[in-house]
C-alpha positions as a printed NumPy array, in Angstrom:
array([[  0.   ,   0.   ,   0.   ],
       [  2.758,   2.413,   0.938],
       [  4.729,   1.467,  -2.112],
       [  1.854,   2.12 ,  -4.52 ],
       [  1.086,   5.454,  -2.805],
       [  4.718,   6.593,  -3.15 ],
       [  4.776,   5.528,  -6.821],
       [  1.582,   7.521,  -7.493],
       [  2.912,  10.674,  -5.78 ],
       [  6.23 ,  10.471,  -7.654],
       [  4.435,   9.908, -10.97 ],
       [  2.139,  12.913, -10.323],
       [  5.142,  15.094,  -9.519],
       [  6.901,  13.897, -12.658],
       [  3.858,  14.593, -14.836],
       [  3.432,  18.011, -13.245],
       [  7.03 ,  19.021, -13.813],
       [  7.016,  17.805, -17.424],
       [  3.777,  19.63 , -18.215],
       [  5.119,  22.828, -16.626],
       [  7.916,  22.875, -19.182],
       [  5.525,  22.979, -22.126],
       [  5.382,  26.406, -23.83 ],
       [  1.854,  27.592, -24.267],
       [  0.985,  30.259, -26.812],
       [  3.239,  31.964, -29.311],
       [  6.22 ,  34.044, -28.463],
       [  6.92 ,  37.52 , -29.747],
       [  9.202,  38.047, -32.725],
       [ 11.795,  40.762, -32.433],
       [ 13.593,  41.499, -35.692],
       [ 17.343,  41.928, -35.445],
       [ 18.554,  45.477, -35.022],
       [ 20.98 ,  46.929, -37.476],
       [ 23.803,  49.09 , -36.239],
       [ 25.85 ,  51.521, -38.289],
       [ 29.229,  52.525, -36.9  ],
       [ 30.94 ,  55.51 , -38.429],
       [ 34.606,  55.904, -37.666],
       [ 36.195,  59.286, -37.101],
       [ 39.163,  58.309, -39.218],
       [ 42.56 ,  56.822, -38.698],
       [ 45.521,  58.982, -37.803],
       [ 48.807,  57.108, -37.884],
       [ 51.508,  57.944, -35.402],
       [ 55.106,  57.475, -36.391],
       [ 57.65 ,  57.151, -33.651],
       [ 57.789,  56.443, -29.953],
       [ 57.661,  58.711, -26.953],
       [ 57.643,  62.483, -27.257],
       [ 59.567,  62.648, -30.521],
       [ 56.813,  61.151, -32.639],
       [ 55.602,  62.531, -35.944],
       [ 51.98 ,  63.015, -36.991],
       [ 51.822,  63.264, -40.774],
       [ 48.57 ,  65.296, -40.785],
       [ 49.685,  68.247, -38.74 ],
       [ 51.677,  69.282, -35.744],
       [ 49.469,  67.592, -33.129],
       [ 47.054,  64.678, -33.149],
       [ 43.35 ,  65.452, -33.557],
       [ 41.557,  66.755, -30.472],
       [ 44.842,  67.758, -28.892],
       [ 43.439,  70.2  , -26.374],
       [ 45.666,  69.961, -23.329],
       [ 46.493,  73.296, -21.83 ],
       [ 47.807,  74.285, -18.459],
       [ 45.082,  75.457, -16.063],
       [ 45.094,  79.106, -15.095],
       [ 46.429,  80.332, -11.776],
       [ 42.899,  81.119, -10.595],
       [ 41.71 ,  77.599, -11.434],
       [ 44.588,  76.085,  -9.489],
       [ 43.88 ,  78.36 ,  -6.505],
       [ 40.191,  77.373,  -6.576],
       [ 41.157,  73.686,  -6.628],
       [ 43.479,  74.273,  -3.657],
       [ 40.664,  75.93 ,  -1.701],
       [ 38.26 ,  73.092,  -2.536],
       [ 40.806,  70.458,  -1.502],
       [ 41.563,  72.216,   1.799],
       [ 37.903,  72.545,   2.707],
       [ 37.157,  68.967,   1.582],
       [ 39.755,  67.796,   4.109],
       [ 38.296,  70.009,   6.857],
       [ 34.754,  68.833,   6.102],
       [ 35.834,  65.184,   6.136],
       [ 37.509,  65.709,   9.508],
       [ 34.398,  67.304,  10.996],
       [ 32.093,  64.604,   9.599],
       [ 34.205,  61.864,  11.179],
       [ 34.689,  63.594,  14.542],
       [ 32.521,  61.457,  16.825],
       [ 33.172,  63.631,  19.867],
       [ 30.676,  66.23 ,  18.576],
       [ 26.929,  65.633,  18.592],
       [ 25.321,  65.102,  15.216],
       [ 23.604,  68.512,  15.141],
       [ 26.853,  70.324,  15.829],
       [ 28.667,  68.322,  13.156],
       [ 25.995,  69.178,  10.585],
       [ 26.092,  72.851,  11.576],
       [ 29.895,  72.901,  11.377],
       [ 29.85 ,  71.235,   7.928],
       [ 27.281,  73.758,   6.734],
       [ 29.434,  76.588,   8.084],
       [ 32.576,  75.226,   6.378],
       [ 30.774,  74.89 ,   3.041],
       [ 29.564,  78.49 ,   3.294],
       [ 33.113,  79.648,   4.125],
       [ 34.464,  77.72 ,   1.146],
       [ 31.933,  79.26 ,  -1.228],
       [ 32.618,  82.751,   0.128],
       [ 36.368,  82.29 ,  -0.233],
       [ 36.003,  81.078,  -3.832],
       [ 33.712,  83.998,  -4.681],
       [ 36.169,  86.464,  -3.116],
       [ 38.996,  84.954,  -5.117],
       [ 37.03 ,  85.247,  -8.358],
       [ 35.969,  88.788,  -7.527],
       [ 39.473,  90.002,  -6.636],
       [ 41.548,  87.949,  -9.088],
       [ 41.867,  90.591, -11.803],
       [ 42.281,  93.532,  -9.415],
       [ 45.946,  92.836,  -8.683]])
């Protein structure tokens, strides 16, 4: 009796799993997409290191490196200094959370004021 009951349960599970794998209804057809790739061109480079030669001009295409201005470097210095101060205040667990948030807000306002002053007074000297 037990054996026939186990055989029936296993056969029902097998039939159920096989019928669950049957695909019902039609699937959707998606046509393949076409892709067009347009190259910007090929610019050969002759030579190694800094002494190379570009046959189509003095510099390679999109050669736009230029040294940042003194004002830009000063602004980056100010931002880096205040980023360090802000990080230190945010990770100072001796202050309560409200004081930390107020101090961070105050430092960000100081940073913005200092950058604006620098921009305002840069060309005066």
